Amino acid sequence: MNPANRSVLVKSKSLVWILMAAAVIAAIVVVVIVRGNAPDTTTESATPAGTAETGQLVRENSRVLSQAPNEKAVLVEFLDFECEGCRAAYPLVEELRVEYADSVTFVHRYFPLPGHRNAMNAALAVEAAAQQGAYEPMYQQMFETQPEWGESADDKSAVFRSFAEDLGLDMEAYDAAVKDPATQDRVELDLADGIALNVSGTPTFFLDGQLLAPSSLDELRAALDAAVAE
């Protein structure tokens, strides 16, 4: 790579991390509202033992983005599909998934923030798609189209439904899943776990149970390198 291209790439990645940091700062303001409205997750559940008070980083029903065949580390990301910082992190996470496909398992947890009108709608749509084995393409569609629907005051559920149609999903099953209170309960369980784990914004990463606060892709990659080398 010539020096000019390398400079452009470095500046581009620096801008991505600046956007992520700005999104986290903004989310801290609204997370107080989330804490006040946190669902009661002490009712009977099919998930492993654990409560919202102690928090659980990964559950049996957590959405595994990719499972490493020779797993040496687990990277968990709490995300909001309407979060600009999450969208900025999206291509970087995809890059890391390729680099560490053999050794790092990537897990997603829903964390829709109340300041985003369609964050919960998007999470419900992705979860409904996930129930048909289409988590990955639906989550990718959300981030690739976010500029078209994000930050809107209108309900974009119909837009998300069109994504499901484009993916060839069973629309009767999709509609039923979106309307099913159990689907929202599933999303809110992730949200409650995040709150209990002191997640204060998105994206938030945990590597092997430890909270990460990387300021660059290189720092995140260095953390992964150290984890898989152990």
Rosetta silent file (secondary structure, phi, psi, omega in degrees, C-alpha in Angstrom):
SEQUENCE: MNPANRSVLVKSKSLVWILMAAAVIAAIVVVVIVRGNAPDTTTESATPAGTAETGQLVRENSRVLSQAPNEKAVLVEFLDFECEGCRAAYPLVEELRVEYADSVTFVHRYFPLPGHRNAMNAALAVEAAAQQGAYEPMYQQMFETQPEWGESADDKSAVFRSFAEDLGLDMEAYDAAVKDPATQDRVELDLADGIALNVSGTPTFFLDGQLLAPSSLDELRAALDAAVAE
SCORE:     score description
SCORE:     0.000 S_00000001
   1 L     0.000  130.243 -179.184    0.000    0.000    0.000 S_00000001
   2 L   -75.215  161.134 -175.125    1.482    3.409   -0.951 S_00000001
   3 H   -56.928  -37.218 -178.354    1.857    6.136    1.749 S_00000001
   4 H   -65.005  -45.827  179.690   -1.051    8.196    0.399 S_00000001
   5 H   -65.838  -38.402  179.284   -3.507    5.293    0.490 S_00000001
   6 H   -62.802  -39.424  179.361   -2.280    4.246    3.944 S_00000001
   7 H   -63.984  -41.608  178.752   -2.905    7.789    5.218 S_00000001
   8 H   -63.297  -42.955 -178.834   -6.465    7.776    3.863 S_00000001
   9 H   -63.695  -43.343  179.871   -7.152    4.371    5.459 S_00000001
  10 H   -62.975  -43.761  179.529   -5.824    5.494    8.844 S_00000001
  11 H   -63.810  -39.629 -179.983   -7.910    8.681    8.744 S_00000001
  12 H   -62.636  -46.613 -179.536  -10.997    6.703    7.753 S_00000001
  13 H   -68.115  -32.201  177.373  -10.620    4.230   10.624 S_00000001
  14 H   -65.412  -40.158  178.657   -9.919    7.076   13.051 S_00000001
  15 H   -62.916  -38.798  178.416  -13.192    8.732   12.022 S_00000001
  16 H   -58.968  -46.114 -177.676  -15.037    5.471   12.649 S_00000001
  17 H   -70.540  -30.830  174.870  -13.768    5.294   16.228 S_00000001
  18 H   -64.375  -42.256  178.198  -14.593    8.989   16.794 S_00000001
  19 H   -63.780  -40.730  178.847  -18.186    8.283   15.684 S_00000001
  20 H   -62.597  -43.045 -179.434  -18.353    5.273   18.002 S_00000001
  21 H   -64.560  -40.497  179.241  -17.124    7.346   20.937 S_00000001
  22 H   -63.551  -39.888  179.945  -19.657   10.096   20.208 S_00000001
  23 H   -65.398  -38.841  179.392  -22.466    7.561   20.075 S_00000001
  24 H   -64.993  -42.255  179.339  -21.454    6.090   23.432 S_00000001
  25 H   -61.538  -44.070  179.229  -21.419    9.540   25.052 S_00000001
  26 H   -64.011  -37.454 -177.666  -24.882   10.296   23.688 S_00000001
  27 H   -69.474  -28.777  179.077  -26.185    6.937   24.865 S_00000001
  28 H   -59.944  -34.290 -179.256  -25.012    7.534   28.423 S_00000001
  29 H   -64.289  -41.604 -175.871  -27.544   10.354   28.639 S_00000001
  30 H   -89.895  -12.670 -177.197  -30.488    8.119   27.732 S_00000001
  31 H   -66.560  -22.944  175.974  -29.381    4.964   29.530 S_00000001
  32 H   -60.931  -37.005  177.586  -30.713    6.443   32.775 S_00000001
  33 H   -66.432  -41.414  179.089  -34.153    6.179   31.189 S_00000001
  34 H   -58.976  -45.543 -178.608  -33.445    2.573   30.242 S_00000001
  35 H   -61.523  -37.746 -179.809  -32.515    1.726   33.816 S_00000001
  36 H   -68.740  -27.015 -178.157  -35.728    3.273   35.061 S_00000001
  37 L  -107.297   16.799 -176.677  -37.769    1.192   32.623 S_00000001
  38 L   -59.949  135.501 -179.344  -35.820   -2.067   32.933 S_00000001
  39 L   -72.699  156.169  175.103  -38.065   -5.132   32.664 S_00000001
  40 L   -82.131  114.396 -177.358  -38.512   -7.585   35.500 S_00000001
  41 L  -109.179   21.781 -178.838  -36.596  -10.698   34.420 S_00000001
  42 L   -88.187   -0.220  177.954  -37.023  -12.642   37.618 S_00000001
  43 L   -74.167  166.290 -177.021  -39.915  -14.658   36.186 S_00000001
  44 L   -59.795  137.945 -176.945  -39.416  -18.267   35.117 S_00000001
  45 L  -143.452  157.190  178.812  -37.274  -18.613   32.002 S_00000001
  46 L   -86.997   -2.383 -178.629  -35.791  -21.338   29.826 S_00000001
  47 L   -78.371  165.895 -179.901  -32.417  -19.590   29.920 S_00000001
  48 L   -60.405  162.603 -179.664  -29.535  -20.680   32.179 S_00000001
  49 L   -56.759  139.608 -179.699  -29.566  -19.731   35.840 S_00000001
  50 L   156.646  152.300 -179.384  -28.887  -16.055   36.365 S_00000001
  51 L  -126.990  164.512  177.949  -30.740  -12.899   37.261 S_00000001
  52 L   -63.781  -26.741 -178.816  -30.909   -9.351   36.002 S_00000001
  53 L   -66.347  -40.176 -179.032  -29.328   -8.278   39.280 S_00000001
  54 L   -91.597  -26.353 -179.407  -26.114  -10.167   38.587 S_00000001
  55 L    78.306  147.703  178.397  -26.299  -10.009   34.804 S_00000001
  56 L  -136.576  122.504 -172.924  -25.360  -12.751   32.401 S_00000001
  57 L   -71.335  -43.171  179.224  -23.028  -12.031   29.517 S_00000001
  58 L  -132.838  132.763  177.237  -24.008  -14.971   27.305 S_00000001
  59 L  -115.984  168.563 -179.622  -27.145  -17.087   27.545 S_00000001
  60 L   -60.489  -29.067 -178.582  -28.167  -20.258   25.756 S_00000001
  61 L   -98.615   10.047  177.344  -30.456  -18.196   23.515 S_00000001
  62 L   -64.761  147.022 -177.839  -27.929  -15.444   22.766 S_00000001
  63 E   -80.993  109.446  178.896  -27.430  -14.762   19.083 S_00000001
  64 E   -86.976  112.913 -179.064  -24.090  -16.221   18.010 S_00000001
  65 E   -69.359  -42.677  175.228  -22.942  -14.319   14.954 S_00000001
  66 E  -155.574  134.812 -179.082  -20.186  -16.824   14.234 S_00000001
  67 L  -100.615  121.215  179.456  -18.916  -19.835   16.146 S_00000001
  68 L   -76.009  128.727 -179.918  -15.163  -20.456   16.042 S_00000001
  69 L   -64.434  -30.720  178.117  -14.351  -24.128   15.407 S_00000001
  70 L  -119.426   58.970 -172.188  -11.234  -23.815   17.594 S_00000001
  71 L   -56.840  126.510  175.152  -12.608  -21.285   20.045 S_00000001
  72 L  -122.026  -13.475 -179.302  -10.024  -19.557   22.217 S_00000001
  73 E  -156.594  157.032  178.095  -11.955  -16.363   23.005 S_00000001
  74 E  -127.684  124.345  177.476  -15.490  -14.948   22.938 S_00000001
  75 E  -107.505  118.763 -179.230  -16.245  -11.365   21.914 S_00000001
  76 E  -108.197  131.412  178.442  -19.691  -10.113   22.973 S_00000001
  77 E  -120.473  124.260  170.179  -21.147   -6.913   21.520 S_00000001
  78 E   -89.645  125.178 -173.279  -24.175   -5.094   22.926 S_00000001
  79 E  -138.391  160.936  178.138  -25.681   -3.174   20.009 S_00000001
  80 L  -129.334  122.009 -174.625  -28.516   -0.950   18.856 S_00000001
  81 L   -68.151  -14.159  177.750  -29.418   -1.174   15.153 S_00000001
  82 L   -99.812    1.245 -178.445  -30.259    2.541   15.025 S_00000001
  83 L   -80.833  125.245  179.872  -26.972    3.567   16.671 S_00000001
  84 H   -65.987  -34.096  177.676  -24.574    5.363   14.320 S_00000001
  85 H   -65.001  -37.531  177.920  -21.612    4.166   16.365 S_00000001
  86 H   -66.355  -39.268  178.488  -22.746    0.555   15.929 S_00000001
  87 H   -65.970  -37.041  178.052  -23.045    1.099   12.193 S_00000001
  88 H   -65.958  -35.355 -179.798  -19.531    2.578   12.170 S_00000001
  89 H   -76.896  -23.843 -173.869  -18.247   -0.486   14.037 S_00000001
  90 H   -50.198  -53.192 -179.066  -20.105   -2.919   11.766 S_00000001
  91 H   -66.443  -28.078  178.672  -17.516   -3.162    8.938 S_00000001
  92 H   -70.791  -41.546  177.423  -14.710   -3.390   11.483 S_00000001
  93 H   -63.853  -41.039  178.178  -16.392   -6.256   13.307 S_00000001
  94 H   -62.356  -36.898  177.600  -16.968   -7.990    9.982 S_00000001
  95 H   -64.313  -43.184  179.670  -13.269   -7.567    9.208 S_00000001
  96 H   -68.197  -34.530  177.648  -12.309   -9.107   12.539 S_00000001
  97 H   -58.613  -37.713  179.149  -14.748  -11.987   12.014 S_00000001
  98 H   -70.591  -45.801 -176.220  -12.778  -12.933    8.903 S_00000001
  99 H   -64.758  -37.507 -173.867   -9.391  -12.535   10.586 S_00000001
 100 L  -115.155   28.600 -176.555  -10.314  -14.542   13.688 S_00000001
 101 L   -57.052  -33.866 -175.411  -12.888  -16.935   12.212 S_00000001
 102 L   -82.357  -25.250 -169.782  -11.043  -19.984   13.528 S_00000001
 103 L  -121.153  -16.067 -177.237  -10.361  -18.815   17.084 S_00000001
 104 E  -120.760  127.661  174.804  -12.871  -16.150   18.200 S_00000001
 105 E   -91.654  131.653 -178.801  -16.623  -16.624   18.646 S_00000001
 106 E  -107.031  126.791 -177.300  -18.652  -13.459   18.057 S_00000001
 107 E  -124.295  138.890  176.663  -21.888  -12.967   20.013 S_00000001
 108 E  -109.491  141.820  171.532  -24.496  -10.208   19.733 S_00000001
 109 E  -125.721  137.246  178.818  -26.810   -8.929   22.472 S_00000001
 110 E   -73.665  138.011  175.696  -29.683   -6.536   21.790 S_00000001
 111 L  -147.848   63.883 -178.983  -29.508   -3.153   23.544 S_00000001
 112 L   -68.719  126.688 -178.012  -32.107   -0.844   21.951 S_00000001
 113 L   -91.099  143.914 -176.319  -31.927    2.625   23.466 S_00000001
 114 L   -66.831  -18.751  178.903  -35.100    4.635   24.189 S_00000001
 115 L   -75.013   -7.978 -179.860  -33.745    7.694   22.407 S_00000001
 116 L  -108.537  114.866 -173.497  -34.024    5.828   19.091 S_00000001
 117 L   -55.588  -38.142 -174.353  -37.601    5.639   17.788 S_00000001
 118 L  -110.717   14.317 -179.291  -37.067    2.430   15.794 S_00000001
 119 H   -63.733  -46.068  178.948  -34.402    0.672   17.850 S_00000001
 120 H   -68.798  -41.675  177.773  -36.866   -1.732   19.445 S_00000001
 121 H   -57.594  -42.017  179.447  -38.764   -2.225   16.168 S_00000001
 122 H   -65.763  -42.243  179.529  -35.479   -3.113   14.470 S_00000001
 123 H   -63.457  -41.121  178.236  -34.504   -5.520   17.241 S_00000001
 124 H   -62.847  -40.879 -179.997  -37.895   -7.242   17.040 S_00000001
 125 H   -64.799  -42.669  179.868  -37.525   -7.571   13.262 S_00000001
 126 H   -67.056  -41.437  179.280  -34.031   -9.048   13.554 S_00000001
 127 H   -65.720  -38.884  177.683  -35.118  -11.435   16.296 S_00000001
 128 H   -63.520  -39.143  176.776  -38.129  -12.532   14.219 S_00000001
 129 H   -67.903  -38.132 -179.820  -35.778  -13.214   11.294 S_00000001
 130 H   -61.366  -32.866  179.342  -33.371  -15.029   13.612 S_00000001
 131 L   -66.386  -14.025  174.827  -36.159  -17.418   14.561 S_00000001
 132 L  -109.346   18.420  177.829  -36.084  -18.503   10.908 S_00000001
 133 L    76.930   20.003 -175.874  -32.297  -18.834   10.830 S_00000001
 134 L  -119.185   35.617  179.378  -31.749  -15.460    9.173 S_00000001
 135 H   -60.151  -53.192 -172.782  -30.109  -13.444   11.946 S_00000001
 136 H   -59.516  -52.388 -179.404  -26.937  -12.597   10.030 S_00000001
 137 H   -64.182  -31.209 -179.973  -28.472  -11.333    6.759 S_00000001
 138 H   -72.438  -41.849  179.012  -31.115   -9.339    8.649 S_00000001
 139 H   -65.553  -38.091  178.055  -28.632   -7.655   10.961 S_00000001
 140 H   -64.963  -39.497  178.747  -26.423   -6.821    7.979 S_00000001
 141 H   -63.406  -37.826  179.203  -29.394   -5.340    6.138 S_00000001
 142 H   -60.099  -48.505 -177.317  -30.185   -3.136    9.126 S_00000001
 143 H   -73.959  -34.235 -179.439  -26.755   -1.557    9.222 S_00000001
 144 H   -70.270  -23.860 -179.393  -26.342   -1.285    5.458 S_00000001
 145 H  -108.853    2.449 -173.692  -29.638    0.622    5.167 S_00000001
 146 H   -51.493  -39.479  179.850  -29.536    2.554    8.463 S_00000001
 147 H   -60.834  -21.342 -177.520  -29.054    5.990    6.790 S_00000001
 148 H   -82.062  -24.917 -176.137  -32.381    5.447    4.988 S_00000001
 149 H  -128.532  -16.406 -177.811  -34.491    4.862    8.117 S_00000001
 150 L   -66.054  153.296  178.265  -32.437    5.823   11.156 S_00000001
 151 L    62.154   21.759  177.819  -33.256    8.878   13.253 S_00000001
 152 L   -91.762  146.508  176.755  -36.793    8.967   11.859 S_00000001
 153 L   -85.274   -8.050 -179.112  -39.772    9.919   14.004 S_00000001
 154 L   -90.863  153.647  176.115  -41.953    7.550   11.963 S_00000001
 155 L   -73.067  120.905 -177.101  -42.539    3.870   12.657 S_00000001
 156 L  -103.380   21.781 -179.347  -40.363    1.935   10.185 S_00000001
 157 H   -57.896  -36.488 -179.949  -41.788   -1.522   10.921 S_00000001
 158 H   -65.360  -36.360  177.469  -43.095   -1.781    7.351 S_00000001
 159 H   -64.024  -44.502 -179.426  -39.589   -1.113    6.026 S_00000001
 160 H   -65.615  -34.819  177.712  -38.183   -3.863    8.217 S_00000001
 161 H   -64.213  -35.844  178.584  -40.942   -6.197    7.048 S_00000001
 162 H   -66.613  -31.131  175.731  -39.859   -5.552    3.455 S_00000001
 163 H   -62.676  -43.256  179.935  -36.344   -6.658    4.413 S_00000001
 164 H   -62.763  -40.026  177.685  -37.810   -9.952    5.628 S_00000001
 165 H   -62.944  -43.639  179.694  -39.698  -10.345    2.353 S_00000001
 166 H   -61.336  -29.515  179.545  -36.503   -9.693    0.382 S_00000001
 167 L   -82.828   -3.298  178.577  -34.815  -12.458    2.364 S_00000001
 168 L    74.397   29.033 -179.331  -37.563  -14.860    1.369 S_00000001
 169 L   -76.503  161.225  172.947  -38.775  -15.491    4.904 S_00000001
 170 L   -72.416  106.271 -171.155  -42.083  -17.082    5.813 S_00000001
 171 H   -71.759  -29.033  176.252  -44.007  -13.853    6.292 S_00000001
 172 H   -64.387  -43.826  178.535  -46.844  -15.378    8.286 S_00000001
 173 H   -68.009  -38.566  178.817  -44.319  -16.717   10.790 S_00000001
 174 H   -61.741  -50.371 -179.119  -42.398  -13.424   10.730 S_00000001
 175 H   -60.045  -40.792  179.984  -45.501  -11.341   11.460 S_00000001
 176 H   -63.887  -41.041 -178.617  -46.513  -13.691   14.264 S_00000001
 177 H   -66.920  -41.498  179.705  -43.060  -13.478   15.821 S_00000001
 178 H   -62.141  -37.339 -177.972  -42.972   -9.664   15.693 S_00000001
 179 H   -82.558  -18.807 -175.850  -46.367   -9.495   17.443 S_00000001
 180 L   -69.961  122.433  178.642  -45.585  -12.201   19.987 S_00000001
 181 H   -55.693  -26.609 -179.909  -44.851  -10.659   23.430 S_00000001
 182 H   -64.420  -29.418  179.318  -42.248  -13.398   23.910 S_00000001
 183 H   -68.648  -44.439  176.695  -40.134  -11.827   21.164 S_00000001
 184 H   -66.651  -36.619  176.086  -40.005   -8.499   22.954 S_00000001
 185 H   -59.233  -38.791  179.630  -39.335  -10.317   26.217 S_00000001
 186 H   -62.863  -44.133  178.868  -36.368  -11.959   24.499 S_00000001
 187 H   -66.037  -42.885 -176.835  -34.978   -8.560   23.446 S_00000001
 188 H   -69.987  -23.353  174.026  -35.632   -7.036   26.859 S_00000001
 189 H   -65.454  -43.102  175.502  -33.784   -9.876   28.574 S_00000001
 190 H   -59.718  -45.280 -179.442  -30.655   -8.842   26.669 S_00000001
 191 H   -59.602  -45.181  179.843  -31.325   -5.236   27.637 S_00000001
 192 H   -64.083  -40.702  177.359  -31.704   -6.146   31.319 S_00000001
 193 H   -62.636  -41.881  179.145  -28.487   -8.175   31.270 S_00000001
 194 H   -61.290  -44.444  179.174  -26.669   -5.233   29.710 S_00000001
 195 H   -61.368  -43.558  179.844  -27.950   -2.839   32.355 S_00000001
 196 H   -64.850  -27.298  179.595  -26.912   -5.249   35.115 S_00000001
 197 L   -91.411    9.907  177.470  -23.460   -5.472   33.516 S_00000001
 198 L    66.981   29.195  171.402  -23.203   -1.649   33.530 S_00000001
 199 L   -69.240  126.573 -175.775  -23.474   -1.252   29.777 S_00000001
 200 L  -119.298    5.564  179.853  -24.029    2.483   29.342 S_00000001
 201 L  -178.095  177.688 -179.945  -24.032    2.849   25.573 S_00000001
 202 L  -131.598  146.504   -3.821  -23.561    1.105   22.268 S_00000001
 203 L   -78.837  146.302  174.028  -21.536   -0.509   20.924 S_00000001
 204 E  -123.088  130.768 -176.712  -20.107   -2.063   24.090 S_00000001
 205 E  -112.834  140.958  171.005  -17.689   -4.985   23.824 S_00000001
 206 E  -124.929  130.591  177.532  -16.741   -7.684   26.310 S_00000001
 207 E  -114.341  115.309 -177.297  -13.849  -10.037   25.589 S_00000001
 208 L    50.465   42.561  175.288  -13.880  -13.224   27.661 S_00000001
 209 L    86.841   -6.722 -178.548  -16.019  -11.451   30.242 S_00000001
 210 E  -102.917  131.647  178.485  -13.877   -8.330   30.475 S_00000001
 211 E   -65.314  132.443  177.591  -15.198   -4.936   29.401 S_00000001
 212 E  -107.024  147.629  175.009  -13.179   -3.448   26.544 S_00000001
 213 L  -136.250   61.636 -177.361  -12.740    0.247   25.777 S_00000001
 214 L   -70.919  143.333  178.102  -10.645    0.238   22.585 S_00000001
 215 L  -101.740   -1.389  179.214   -9.866    3.585   20.963 S_00000001
 216 L  -158.900  164.501  176.356   -8.926    2.042   17.630 S_00000001
 217 H   -62.899  -36.963 -179.971   -9.265   -1.097   15.548 S_00000001
 218 H   -62.338  -37.448  178.859   -5.620   -1.856   16.254 S_00000001
 219 H   -67.389  -40.061  178.201   -6.302   -1.846   20.015 S_00000001
 220 H   -65.814  -42.079  178.959   -9.238   -4.213   19.580 S_00000001
 221 H   -64.378  -38.684  179.090   -7.150   -6.474   17.353 S_00000001
 222 H   -63.683  -38.509  178.665   -4.312   -6.427   19.913 S_00000001
 223 H   -65.138  -40.610  178.054   -6.771   -7.511   22.632 S_00000001
 224 H   -66.245  -41.051  178.280   -7.967  -10.372   20.446 S_00000001
 225 H   -58.156  -44.635 -178.054   -4.390  -11.374   19.661 S_00000001
 226 H   -66.144  -38.745 -177.923   -3.583  -11.535   23.364 S_00000001
 227 H   -66.936  -43.191 -176.505   -6.736  -13.539   24.116 S_00000001
 228 H   -77.873  -15.887 -179.527   -6.156  -16.192   21.458 S_00000001
 229 H   -83.144  -16.291 -176.576   -2.478  -16.500   22.373 S_00000001
 230 L   -72.049    0.000    0.000   -3.239  -17.559   25.938 S_00000001
